[in-house]
mmCIF file of C-alpha atoms and ligand atoms in Angstrom:
data_model
loop_
_atom_site.group_PDB
_atom_site.id
_atom_site.type_symbol
_atom_site.label_atom_id
_atom_site.label_comp_id
_atom_site.label_asym_id
_atom_site.label_seq_id
_atom_site.Cartn_x
_atom_site.Cartn_y
_atom_site.Cartn_z
ATOM 1 C CA MET A 1 -102.863 -213.033 158.484
ATOM 2 C CA SER A 2 -106.737 -211.794 157.781
ATOM 3 C CA THR A 3 -109.422 -212.867 160.130
ATOM 4 C CA LEU A 4 -111.996 -212.020 157.548
ATOM 5 C CA PHE A 5 -110.321 -214.745 155.277
ATOM 6 C CA THR A 6 -110.395 -217.576 157.893
ATOM 7 C CA PRO A 7 -112.962 -220.197 157.421
ATOM 8 C CA ILE A 8 -115.901 -220.785 159.780
ATOM 9 C CA LYS A 9 -118.252 -223.749 159.991
ATOM 10 C CA LEU A 10 -122.060 -223.469 160.521
ATOM 11 C CA ARG A 11 -123.316 -227.112 161.062
ATOM 12 C CA ASP A 12 -121.511 -229.149 158.630
ATOM 13 C CA LEU A 13 -121.408 -226.040 156.087
ATOM 14 C CA ALA A 14 -117.666 -225.030 155.853
ATOM 15 C CA LEU A 15 -117.228 -221.604 154.597
ATOM 16 C CA ARG A 16 -113.840 -220.492 153.395
ATOM 17 C CA ASN A 17 -114.232 -216.692 154.445
ATOM 18 C CA ARG A 18 -116.404 -214.701 156.675
ATOM 19 C CA ILE A 19 -118.306 -212.579 153.962
ATOM 20 C CA MET A 20 -121.911 -213.176 153.010
ATOM 21 C CA VAL A 21 -123.838 -211.441 150.136
ATOM 22 C CA ALA A 22 -126.798 -210.096 151.725
ATOM 23 C CA PRO A 23 -130.223 -210.932 150.713
ATOM 24 C CA MET A 24 -131.479 -208.353 148.286
ATOM 25 C CA CYS A 25 -134.720 -207.826 146.669
ATOM 26 C CA GLN A 26 -134.853 -207.654 142.936
ATOM 27 C CA TYR A 27 -138.372 -206.763 142.377
ATOM 28 C CA SER A 28 -137.948 -208.570 138.987
ATOM 29 C CA ALA A 29 -140.010 -211.993 139.062
ATOM 30 C CA ASP A 30 -143.016 -212.804 137.220
ATOM 31 C CA ASN A 31 -145.564 -214.077 139.519
ATOM 32 C CA GLY A 32 -142.958 -214.990 141.902
ATOM 33 C CA GLU A 33 -140.932 -216.637 139.246
ATOM 34 C CA ALA A 34 -137.211 -216.238 138.653
ATOM 35 C CA ASN A 35 -136.049 -215.184 135.203
ATOM 36 C CA ASP A 36 -133.051 -214.200 133.196
ATOM 37 C CA TRP A 37 -132.325 -211.147 135.660
ATOM 38 C CA HIS A 38 -132.041 -213.485 138.815
ATOM 39 C CA PHE A 39 -129.968 -215.746 136.319
ATOM 40 C CA THR A 40 -127.400 -212.916 135.643
ATOM 41 C CA HIS A 41 -127.597 -211.202 139.113
ATOM 42 C CA ILE A 42 -127.310 -214.564 141.155
ATOM 43 C CA ASN A 43 -124.510 -216.072 138.915
ATOM 44 C CA SER A 44 -122.602 -212.443 139.042
ATOM 45 C CA LEU A 45 -122.731 -212.491 142.673
ATOM 46 C CA ALA A 46 -121.913 -216.250 142.900
ATOM 47 C CA LEU A 47 -118.406 -215.182 141.822
ATOM 48 C CA SER A 48 -117.971 -212.180 144.380
ATOM 49 C CA GLY A 49 -115.441 -214.403 146.559
ATOM 50 C CA ALA A 50 -117.947 -214.214 149.362
ATOM 51 C CA ALA A 51 -118.042 -217.583 150.897
ATOM 52 C CA MET A 52 -122.028 -217.586 150.760
ATOM 53 C CA PHE A 53 -124.588 -215.827 148.589
ATOM 54 C CA CYS A 54 -128.039 -215.327 150.220
ATOM 55 C CA ILE A 55 -130.689 -215.251 147.685
ATOM 56 C CA GLU A 56 -133.343 -212.382 148.341
ATOM 57 C CA ALA A 57 -136.236 -212.508 150.534
ATOM 58 C CA THR A 58 -138.350 -215.137 148.885
ATOM 59 C CA ALA A 59 -141.963 -215.325 149.763
ATOM 60 C CA VAL A 60 -143.683 -218.051 151.002
ATOM 61 C CA GLU A 61 -146.910 -217.363 149.652
ATOM 62 C CA ALA A 62 -148.171 -215.191 146.948
ATOM 63 C CA ILE A 63 -149.546 -212.465 149.470
ATOM 64 C CA GLY A 64 -146.450 -212.509 151.368
ATOM 65 C CA ARG A 65 -144.767 -210.692 148.857
ATOM 66 C CA ILE A 66 -143.953 -207.112 149.334
ATOM 67 C CA THR A 67 -144.320 -206.067 145.489
ATOM 68 C CA PRO A 68 -145.989 -207.973 142.556
ATOM 69 C CA GLY A 69 -142.197 -208.458 141.465
ATOM 70 C CA CYS A 70 -141.109 -210.242 144.657
ATOM 71 C CA LEU A 71 -139.379 -213.676 144.205
ATOM 72 C CA GLY A 72 -141.313 -216.557 145.619
ATOM 73 C CA LEU A 73 -140.938 -220.279 146.364
ATOM 74 C CA TRP A 74 -144.332 -221.388 147.105
ATOM 75 C CA ASN A 75 -145.426 -223.896 144.168
ATOM 76 C CA ASP A 76 -144.052 -225.976 141.356
ATOM 77 C CA ALA A 77 -143.675 -223.237 138.930
ATOM 78 C CA THR A 78 -141.410 -221.250 141.257
ATOM 79 C CA GLU A 79 -139.327 -223.837 142.198
ATOM 80 C CA ALA A 80 -138.667 -224.936 138.926
ATOM 81 C CA ALA A 81 -137.921 -221.262 137.720
ATOM 82 C CA LEU A 82 -134.910 -221.189 140.323
ATOM 83 C CA ARG A 83 -133.651 -224.804 139.425
ATOM 84 C CA PRO A 84 -131.546 -223.651 136.536
ATOM 85 C CA ILE A 85 -130.006 -220.628 138.239
ATOM 86 C CA ILE A 86 -129.031 -223.054 140.910
ATOM 87 C CA ALA A 87 -127.316 -225.415 138.507
ATOM 88 C CA SER A 88 -125.684 -222.517 136.806
ATOM 89 C CA VAL A 89 -123.881 -221.387 140.012
ATOM 90 C CA ARG A 90 -123.110 -224.717 141.044
ATOM 91 C CA LYS A 91 -121.130 -225.298 137.727
ATOM 92 C CA HIS A 92 -119.162 -222.333 138.092
ATOM 93 C CA SER A 93 -119.000 -221.316 141.739
ATOM 94 C CA ASN A 94 -118.176 -222.919 145.086
ATOM 95 C CA THR A 95 -119.958 -220.286 147.031
ATOM 96 C CA ALA A 96 -122.477 -221.685 149.434
ATOM 97 C CA ILE A 97 -126.203 -220.510 148.650
ATOM 98 C CA ALA A 98 -128.610 -219.552 151.167
ATOM 99 C CA MET A 99 -132.119 -218.302 150.705
ATOM 100 C CA GLN A 100 -134.089 -215.967 152.953
ATOM 101 C CA LEU A 101 -137.658 -217.130 153.701
ATOM 102 C CA ALA A 102 -140.011 -214.269 153.831
ATOM 103 C CA HIS A 103 -143.557 -212.831 154.450
ATOM 104 C CA ALA A 104 -144.216 -209.243 154.245
ATOM 105 C CA GLY A 105 -147.304 -209.443 156.318
ATOM 106 C CA ARG A 106 -149.094 -205.723 156.624
ATOM 107 C CA LYS A 107 -146.091 -204.490 154.260
ATOM 108 C CA ALA A 108 -147.231 -206.425 151.358
ATOM 109 C CA SER A 109 -148.832 -205.014 148.237
ATOM 110 C CA SER A 110 -146.384 -202.389 147.652
ATOM 111 C CA HIS A 111 -144.985 -200.630 144.652
ATOM 112 C CA VAL A 112 -141.624 -202.002 143.579
ATOM 113 C CA PRO A 113 -139.124 -199.117 144.693
ATOM 114 C CA TRP A 114 -138.436 -197.427 141.504
ATOM 115 C CA ASP A 115 -142.180 -196.628 141.387
ATOM 116 C CA GLY A 116 -142.274 -195.290 144.698
ATOM 117 C CA GLY A 117 -142.521 -198.187 146.896
ATOM 118 C CA GLN A 118 -146.296 -197.048 148.329
ATOM 119 C CA LEU A 119 -149.087 -199.401 149.258
ATOM 120 C CA ILE A 120 -150.978 -200.517 146.046
ATOM 121 C CA PRO A 121 -154.633 -200.048 146.683
ATOM 122 C CA MET A 122 -156.898 -202.926 146.001
ATOM 123 C CA SER A 123 -158.550 -200.890 143.300
ATOM 124 C CA GLU A 124 -155.396 -200.676 141.398
ATOM 125 C CA GLY A 125 -154.440 -204.350 141.751
ATOM 126 C CA GLY A 126 -153.117 -204.835 145.094
ATOM 127 C CA TRP A 127 -154.248 -207.205 147.497
ATOM 128 C CA GLN A 128 -155.525 -207.478 151.100
ATOM 129 C CA ALA A 129 -152.285 -207.587 153.416
ATOM 130 C CA GLU A 130 -152.300 -209.825 156.617
ATOM 131 C CA GLY A 131 -150.376 -209.083 159.949
ATOM 132 C CA PRO A 132 -150.583 -209.705 163.419
ATOM 133 C CA SER A 133 -153.101 -206.687 164.254
ATOM 134 C CA ALA A 134 -155.460 -204.714 162.045
ATOM 135 C CA LEU A 135 -153.038 -201.887 162.347
ATOM 136 C CA PRO A 136 -151.526 -200.266 158.889
ATOM 137 C CA HIS A 137 -147.808 -199.527 158.529
ATOM 138 C CA LYS A 138 -148.491 -195.866 157.996
ATOM 139 C CA GLU A 139 -151.714 -193.912 159.103
ATOM 140 C CA GLY A 140 -154.274 -193.554 156.653
ATOM 141 C CA GLU A 141 -153.413 -196.835 154.598
ATOM 142 C CA THR A 142 -155.932 -199.834 154.373
ATOM 143 C CA PRO A 143 -155.349 -201.688 157.205
ATOM 144 C CA PRO A 144 -154.208 -205.432 157.302
ATOM 145 C CA ARG A 145 -156.552 -208.180 158.151
ATOM 146 C CA ALA A 146 -155.262 -209.820 161.608
ATOM 147 C CA LEU A 147 -154.114 -213.371 161.011
ATOM 148 C CA ASP A 148 -156.619 -215.840 163.159
ATOM 149 C CA ALA A 149 -155.624 -219.010 164.229
ATOM 150 C CA ALA A 150 -156.294 -220.999 160.942
ATOM 151 C CA GLY A 151 -154.429 -218.106 159.035
ATOM 152 C CA LEU A 152 -151.473 -218.218 161.559
ATOM 153 C CA ALA A 153 -151.170 -222.230 160.925
ATOM 154 C CA ARG A 154 -151.330 -221.448 157.018
ATOM 155 C CA VAL A 155 -148.535 -219.366 157.009
ATOM 156 C CA ARG A 156 -146.244 -221.480 159.409
ATOM 157 C CA ASP A 157 -147.270 -224.255 157.269
ATOM 158 C CA ALA A 158 -146.034 -222.100 154.199
ATOM 159 C CA PHE A 159 -142.582 -221.406 155.742
ATOM 160 C CA VAL A 160 -142.396 -225.073 156.058
ATOM 161 C CA ALA A 161 -143.367 -226.085 152.693
ATOM 162 C CA THR A 162 -140.784 -223.235 150.962
ATOM 163 C CA ALA A 163 -138.087 -224.826 153.342
ATOM 164 C CA LYS A 164 -138.637 -228.185 151.657
ATOM 165 C CA ARG A 165 -138.584 -226.688 148.477
ATOM 166 C CA ALA A 166 -135.705 -224.955 149.124
ATOM 167 C CA GLU A 167 -133.707 -228.312 150.367
ATOM 168 C CA ARG A 168 -135.160 -230.167 146.970
ATOM 169 C CA LEU A 169 -133.383 -227.329 145.136
ATOM 170 C CA GLY A 170 -130.170 -228.733 147.002
ATOM 171 C CA LEU A 171 -129.633 -225.023 148.934
ATOM 172 C CA ASP A 172 -126.983 -225.079 151.603
ATOM 173 C CA ALA A 173 -128.723 -222.744 154.164
ATOM 174 C CA LEU A 174 -131.798 -220.892 155.194
ATOM 175 C CA GLU A 175 -132.202 -217.384 156.955
ATOM 176 C CA LEU A 176 -135.464 -216.607 158.157
ATOM 177 C CA HIS A 177 -136.727 -213.014 157.579
ATOM 178 C CA CYS A 178 -137.618 -211.273 160.956
ATOM 179 C CA ALA A 179 -136.191 -207.895 160.272
ATOM 180 C CA HIS A 180 -137.271 -204.743 158.380
ATOM 181 C CA GLY A 181 -140.880 -204.435 159.705
ATOM 182 C CA TYR A 182 -142.003 -207.669 157.716
ATOM 183 C CA LEU A 183 -144.394 -210.266 159.128
ATOM 184 C CA LEU A 184 -142.224 -212.184 161.837
ATOM 185 C CA HIS A 185 -140.967 -208.781 163.112
ATOM 186 C CA GLN A 186 -144.181 -207.586 163.233
ATOM 187 C CA PHE A 187 -145.162 -210.116 166.012
ATOM 188 C CA LEU A 188 -142.245 -209.060 167.899
ATOM 189 C CA SER A 189 -142.755 -205.382 168.170
ATOM 190 C CA PRO A 190 -145.309 -203.770 170.405
ATOM 191 C CA ILE A 191 -145.654 -201.002 167.638
ATOM 192 C CA SER A 192 -147.343 -203.883 165.078
ATOM 193 C CA ASN A 193 -148.638 -206.207 167.500
ATOM 194 C CA ARG A 194 -151.589 -205.253 169.753
ATOM 195 C CA ARG A 195 -152.854 -208.815 169.809
ATOM 196 C CA THR A 196 -154.748 -209.756 173.035
ATOM 197 C CA ASP A 197 -154.302 -213.704 172.821
ATOM 198 C CA GLN A 198 -151.181 -215.714 173.274
ATOM 199 C CA TYR A 199 -149.276 -214.059 170.383
ATOM 200 C CA GLY A 200 -149.454 -210.584 171.857
ATOM 201 C CA GLY A 201 -148.691 -208.511 174.969
ATOM 202 C CA SER A 202 -145.891 -209.801 176.876
ATOM 203 C CA LEU A 203 -142.485 -210.333 175.405
ATOM 204 C CA GLN A 204 -142.909 -214.088 175.705
ATOM 205 C CA ASN A 205 -145.966 -213.977 173.807
ATOM 206 C CA ARG A 206 -144.860 -211.519 170.978
ATOM 207 C CA MET A 207 -142.042 -214.022 170.304
ATOM 208 C CA ARG A 208 -144.079 -216.977 170.339
ATOM 209 C CA TYR A 209 -145.147 -216.979 166.525
ATOM 210 C CA PRO A 210 -141.814 -216.392 165.229
ATOM 211 C CA LEU A 211 -140.166 -219.138 167.362
ATOM 212 C CA GLU A 212 -142.839 -221.411 166.104
ATOM 213 C CA VAL A 213 -142.066 -220.738 162.619
ATOM 214 C CA PHE A 214 -138.228 -220.867 163.495
ATOM 215 C CA ASP A 215 -139.034 -224.476 165.158
ATOM 216 C CA ALA A 216 -141.115 -225.763 161.990
ATOM 217 C CA VAL A 217 -138.608 -224.626 159.664
ATOM 218 C CA ARG A 218 -135.895 -226.114 161.650
ATOM 219 C CA ALA A 219 -137.722 -229.276 162.003
ATOM 220 C CA VAL A 220 -137.941 -229.897 158.352
ATOM 221 C CA PHE A 221 -134.442 -228.744 156.946
ATOM 222 C CA PRO A 222 -131.742 -231.281 157.242
ATOM 223 C CA GLU A 223 -129.991 -231.418 160.461
ATOM 224 C CA HIS A 224 -126.650 -230.811 159.170
ATOM 225 C CA LYS A 225 -127.477 -227.630 157.206
ATOM 226 C CA PRO A 226 -127.239 -224.314 159.222
ATOM 227 C CA VAL A 227 -130.685 -222.005 159.603
ATOM 228 C CA GLY A 228 -130.061 -218.289 160.800
ATOM 229 C CA ILE A 229 -132.212 -215.495 161.187
ATOM 230 C CA LYS A 230 -132.260 -211.790 160.247
ATOM 231 C CA VAL A 231 -133.217 -209.835 162.869
ATOM 232 C CA SER A 232 -134.053 -205.966 163.526
ATOM 233 C CA ALA A 233 -132.421 -205.230 166.787
ATOM 234 C CA THR A 234 -134.280 -202.194 167.608
ATOM 235 C CA ASP A 235 -136.974 -200.223 165.989
ATOM 236 C CA TRP A 236 -135.483 -196.991 166.796
ATOM 237 C CA VAL A 237 -138.645 -195.909 168.096
ATOM 238 C CA GLU A 238 -139.264 -195.040 171.904
ATOM 239 C CA GLY A 239 -141.532 -197.803 173.262
ATOM 240 C CA GLY A 240 -141.005 -200.487 170.373
ATOM 241 C CA TRP A 241 -138.641 -203.502 169.981
ATOM 242 C CA ASP A 242 -135.215 -202.889 171.400
ATOM 243 C CA VAL A 243 -131.743 -204.431 171.924
ATOM 244 C CA PRO A 244 -132.565 -205.961 175.588
ATOM 245 C CA GLN A 245 -135.595 -207.795 174.059
ATOM 246 C CA THR A 246 -133.677 -208.865 171.067
ATOM 247 C CA ILE A 247 -131.105 -210.631 173.516
ATOM 248 C CA GLU A 248 -133.931 -212.375 175.157
ATOM 249 C CA PHE A 249 -135.142 -213.802 171.572
ATOM 250 C CA ALA A 250 -131.705 -214.704 170.513
ATOM 251 C CA SER A 251 -131.404 -216.432 173.762
ATOM 252 C CA GLU A 252 -134.539 -218.397 172.925
ATOM 253 C CA LEU A 253 -133.049 -218.871 169.595
ATOM 254 C CA LYS A 254 -130.041 -220.373 170.771
ATOM 255 C CA LYS A 255 -132.037 -222.835 172.823
ATOM 256 C CA ARG A 256 -133.405 -223.922 169.566
ATOM 257 C CA GLY A 257 -130.144 -224.346 167.649
ATOM 258 C CA VAL A 258 -130.210 -221.273 165.344
ATOM 259 C CA ASP A 259 -126.899 -221.071 163.581
ATOM 260 C CA TRP A 260 -126.519 -217.208 163.086
ATOM 261 C CA ILE A 261 -128.386 -213.983 163.585
ATOM 262 C CA ASP A 262 -128.079 -211.290 161.021
ATOM 263 C CA VAL A 263 -128.285 -208.062 162.837
ATOM 264 C CA SER A 264 -130.312 -205.298 161.178
ATOM 265 C CA SER A 265 -132.272 -202.542 162.393
ATOM 266 C CA GLY A 266 -135.789 -200.675 161.917
ATOM 267 C CA GLY A 267 -138.395 -200.824 159.148
ATOM 268 C CA VAL A 268 -141.350 -201.128 161.465
ATOM 269 C CA SER A 269 -142.631 -197.766 161.790
ATOM 270 C CA PRO A 270 -142.186 -194.660 159.648
ATOM 271 C CA GLN A 271 -141.331 -192.955 162.745
ATOM 272 C CA GLN A 272 -137.938 -194.331 163.243
ATOM 273 C CA LYS A 273 -134.793 -192.273 163.753
ATOM 274 C CA ILE A 274 -131.846 -194.043 162.561
ATOM 275 C CA PRO A 275 -128.609 -192.685 163.494
ATOM 276 C CA LEU A 276 -127.117 -194.014 159.938
ATOM 277 C CA GLY A 277 -123.192 -194.007 159.572
ATOM 278 C CA PRO A 278 -120.478 -196.558 158.626
ATOM 279 C CA GLY A 279 -121.112 -199.910 160.443
ATOM 280 C CA TYR A 280 -123.931 -198.271 162.440
ATOM 281 C CA GLN A 281 -125.778 -201.593 163.185
ATOM 282 C CA VAL A 282 -122.297 -203.291 164.397
ATOM 283 C CA PRO A 283 -122.629 -202.324 168.087
ATOM 284 C CA LEU A 284 -126.055 -204.297 167.891
ATOM 285 C CA ALA A 285 -124.411 -207.277 166.623
ATOM 286 C CA GLN A 286 -121.589 -206.970 169.439
ATOM 287 C CA ALA A 287 -124.323 -206.557 172.047
ATOM 288 C CA ILE A 288 -126.152 -209.838 171.042
ATOM 289 C CA LYS A 289 -123.098 -211.671 170.704
ATOM 290 C CA GLN A 290 -121.581 -210.564 174.029
ATOM 291 C CA ALA A 291 -124.928 -211.499 175.782
ATOM 292 C CA THR A 292 -125.748 -214.954 174.115
ATOM 293 C CA GLY A 293 -122.629 -216.048 172.256
ATOM 294 C CA VAL A 294 -124.569 -216.746 169.272
ATOM 295 C CA THR A 295 -122.764 -216.537 165.679
ATOM 296 C CA THR A 296 -123.604 -213.019 164.368
ATOM 297 C CA MET A 297 -123.222 -211.429 161.056
ATOM 298 C CA ALA A 298 -122.851 -207.415 161.257
ATOM 299 C CA VAL A 299 -124.766 -205.782 158.300
ATOM 300 C CA GLY A 300 -125.187 -202.192 157.191
ATOM 301 C CA LEU A 301 -122.903 -199.632 155.834
ATOM 302 C CA ILE A 302 -119.601 -201.923 155.846
ATOM 303 C CA THR A 303 -117.863 -201.104 152.743
ATOM 304 C CA GLU A 304 -114.157 -201.018 153.353
ATOM 305 C CA PRO A 305 -112.057 -204.190 153.737
ATOM 306 C CA LYS A 306 -110.316 -202.893 156.576
ATOM 307 C CA GLN A 307 -113.432 -201.894 158.167
ATOM 308 C CA ALA A 308 -114.867 -205.507 157.862
ATOM 309 C CA GLU A 309 -111.533 -206.686 159.014
ATOM 310 C CA GLU A 310 -111.677 -204.836 162.271
ATOM 311 C CA ILE A 311 -115.057 -205.811 162.925
ATOM 312 C CA VAL A 312 -114.362 -209.866 162.670
ATOM 313 C CA ALA A 313 -110.958 -209.606 164.069
ATOM 314 C CA SER A 314 -112.034 -207.741 167.250
ATOM 315 C CA GLY A 315 -114.746 -210.180 167.738
ATOM 316 C CA LYS A 316 -117.644 -207.877 167.210
ATOM 317 C CA ALA A 317 -119.262 -210.181 165.012
ATOM 318 C CA ASP A 318 -118.281 -213.538 163.417
ATOM 319 C CA MET A 319 -119.245 -212.736 160.091
ATOM 320 C CA ILE A 320 -120.223 -209.583 158.089
ATOM 321 C CA ALA A 321 -122.898 -209.141 155.206
ATOM 322 C CA LEU A 322 -122.510 -206.742 152.436
ATOM 323 C CA ALA A 323 -125.425 -205.584 150.070
ATOM 324 C CA ARG A 324 -124.913 -202.348 148.342
ATOM 325 C CA ALA A 325 -121.170 -202.491 148.433
ATOM 326 C CA MET A 326 -121.571 -205.923 146.570
ATOM 327 C CA LEU A 327 -123.813 -204.278 143.885
ATOM 328 C CA TYR A 328 -121.380 -201.602 143.263
ATOM 329 C CA ASP A 329 -118.212 -203.873 143.342
ATOM 330 C CA PRO A 330 -119.381 -207.510 142.470
ATOM 331 C CA ARG A 331 -115.887 -208.567 142.996
ATOM 332 C CA TRP A 332 -115.488 -206.947 146.514
ATOM 333 C CA ALA A 333 -114.294 -210.071 148.422
ATOM 334 C CA TRP A 334 -111.409 -210.225 145.656
ATOM 335 C CA HIS A 335 -110.347 -206.661 146.155
ATOM 336 C CA ALA A 336 -110.663 -207.182 149.971
ATOM 337 C CA ALA A 337 -108.410 -210.313 149.936
ATOM 338 C CA ALA A 338 -106.001 -208.583 147.880
ATOM 339 C CA GLU A 339 -105.673 -205.907 150.303
ATOM 340 C CA LEU A 340 -105.933 -207.928 153.493
ATOM 341 C CA GLY A 341 -103.680 -210.816 152.439
ATOM 342 C CA GLY A 342 -106.344 -213.437 151.700
ATOM 343 C CA GLN A 343 -107.375 -215.665 149.130
ATOM 344 C CA VAL A 344 -110.267 -216.128 147.191
ATOM 345 C CA GLU A 345 -111.444 -219.049 144.425
ATOM 346 C CA ALA A 346 -111.890 -217.498 141.027
ATOM 347 C CA PRO A 347 -112.934 -219.555 137.901
ATOM 348 C CA PRO A 348 -110.292 -220.252 135.470
ATOM 349 C CA GLN A 349 -111.764 -218.244 132.888
ATOM 350 C CA TYR A 350 -110.961 -215.288 134.856
ATOM 351 C CA TRP A 351 -107.518 -216.338 136.202
ATOM 352 C CA ARG A 352 -105.544 -214.188 133.972
ATOM 353 C CA SER A 353 -106.958 -211.108 135.833
ATOM 354 C CA GLN A 354 -105.003 -211.863 138.992
ATOM 355 C CA PRO A 355 -102.812 -208.800 139.624
ATOM 356 C CA SER A 356 -98.856 -209.498 139.238
ATOM 357 C CA THR A 357 -98.474 -208.010 142.711
ATOM 358 C CA HIS A 358 -100.878 -210.711 144.332
ATOM 359 C CA LYS A 359 -99.424 -213.950 143.047
ATOM 360 C CA ALA A 360 -101.408 -215.973 145.486
ATOM 361 C CA LEU A 361 -104.696 -214.289 145.239
ATOM 362 C CA PHE A 362 -106.285 -216.990 143.526
ATOM 363 C CA GLY A 363 -104.266 -219.717 145.033
ATOM 364 C CA ALA A 364 -102.315 -222.139 143.267
ATOM 365 C CA THR A 365 -103.355 -221.466 139.584
ATOM 366 C CA SER A 366 -101.435 -221.977 136.558
ATOM 367 C CA PHE A 367 -102.314 -221.297 132.437
ATOM 368 C CA GLY A 368 -100.513 -221.235 129.378
ATOM 369 C CA ALA A 369 -101.081 -220.815 125.623
ATOM 370 C CA ARG A 370 -99.043 -221.553 122.510
HETATM 371 C C1 FMN B 401 -131.507 -203.625 146.789
HETATM 372 C C2 FMN B 401 -131.598 -204.198 148.038
HETATM 373 C C3 FMN B 401 -132.511 -204.929 148.392
HETATM 374 C C4 FMN B 401 -132.594 -205.674 149.471
HETATM 375 N N1 FMN B 401 -133.486 -206.583 149.898
HETATM 376 C C5 FMN B 401 -133.309 -207.150 151.109
HETATM 377 C C6 FMN B 401 -133.807 -208.652 151.325
HETATM 378 O O1 FMN B 401 -134.431 -209.168 150.573
HETATM 379 N N2 FMN B 401 -133.775 -208.832 152.599
HETATM 380 C C7 FMN B 401 -133.180 -208.292 153.612
HETATM 381 O O2 FMN B 401 -133.093 -208.825 154.578
HETATM 382 N N3 FMN B 401 -132.704 -207.010 153.438
HETATM 383 C C8 FMN B 401 -132.627 -206.403 152.302
HETATM 384 N N4 FMN B 401 -132.044 -205.422 152.015
HETATM 385 C C9 FMN B 401 -131.023 -204.909 152.954
HETATM 386 C C10 FMN B 401 -129.711 -205.442 153.079
HETATM 387 O O3 FMN B 401 -129.772 -206.815 153.087
HETATM 388 C C11 FMN B 401 -128.771 -204.959 154.220
HETATM 389 O O4 FMN B 401 -129.069 -205.296 155.392
HETATM 390 C C12 FMN B 401 -128.790 -203.406 153.884
HETATM 391 O O5 FMN B 401 -128.792 -202.889 152.834
HETATM 392 C C13 FMN B 401 -127.577 -202.791 154.817
HETATM 393 O O6 FMN B 401 -126.504 -203.127 154.078
HETATM 394 P P1 FMN B 401 -125.652 -202.321 153.262
HETATM 395 O O7 FMN B 401 -125.265 -201.120 153.783
HETATM 396 O O8 FMN B 401 -124.212 -203.347 153.035
HETATM 397 O O9 FMN B 401 -126.140 -202.242 152.003
HETATM 398 C C14 FMN B 401 -131.913 -204.729 150.758
HETATM 399 C C15 FMN B 401 -131.032 -204.021 150.210
HETATM 400 C C16 FMN B 401 -130.873 -203.335 149.005
HETATM 401 C C17 FMN B 401 -129.693 -202.211 148.787
#
């Protein structure tokens, strides 16, 4: 019996297995609007067999995009562009659809990765980024503008407005992006947050803004639907954000009803030294789960079914999220189910692909021809 393929419930959202397709920026939107690429990409991965698909980091306002190609959900046009894609997924798949709500903060106005990913200067069509403090991500870059009280309220309200649009689109869950050196993580980390007001300095002060945003989003998203968060559990830099602080943050989020913590790391500083290797972030998820009892997702270089099974069966994390392995093998969860003795839902158009060695892989299916 596979633990990876046992159900889990997040509020009223019943998931058939413990696998989520991790949010993955596609850098392919037009003015934040999804297009045919997103249609293909999202529909393809909605058939992966993972119980939940998380739509990529979706900017809550235009200046909060990492790149000019980042997806957004801040106006009627961006909402309308996503609607037919969601409708198509619903028609052909039972996967739950989550969306990651994001703001890039000081890492906004970057080139797309395949154009190098560096800052786009304003003279070349970039825009003025904003962050907790006027400190650039990299030495020598144009510093962001420090958010004042009105700016903080504007960005918080943008998260709220996007959460409402996500609900109008009928999405099942939200994940706040508080990782990888983007705006909410920038508030947490002493490396990027040098504020002297109530949003900077002590751990309590640095957590204040991300918690306010979480509360505001939670308050407008339906009670029965889950809201999770993705964190960088450590900056991998001496004197930066670390696991003990993440545990404090997770405890505060638990009090506020967070439904999962998706545990990643890094992204706030070019000085980071990441000990990359298979499952390298699993111990971070495990530490948070052990200390707080919050539902956690492990992510990062999880590629093998047996590796994923071990993570959830041993209780190191409650779920796993996969990014690159899903792009490489968009039926990853089918293959994992076959290997581990689980079951996945497949659309009838694909039933005939069920291997003769795994007659129950797609459950009770039957088809014929004359
Ligand atoms: C193409 C691509 C885009 C990504 N975009 C996002 C994103 O939008 N939000 C996010 O939190 N992480 C993003 N990530 C990071 C992944 O969600 C994940 O945390 C990371 O890749 C480690 O998991 P993996 O080893 O399974 O790829 C992205 C990764 C890739 C490969």
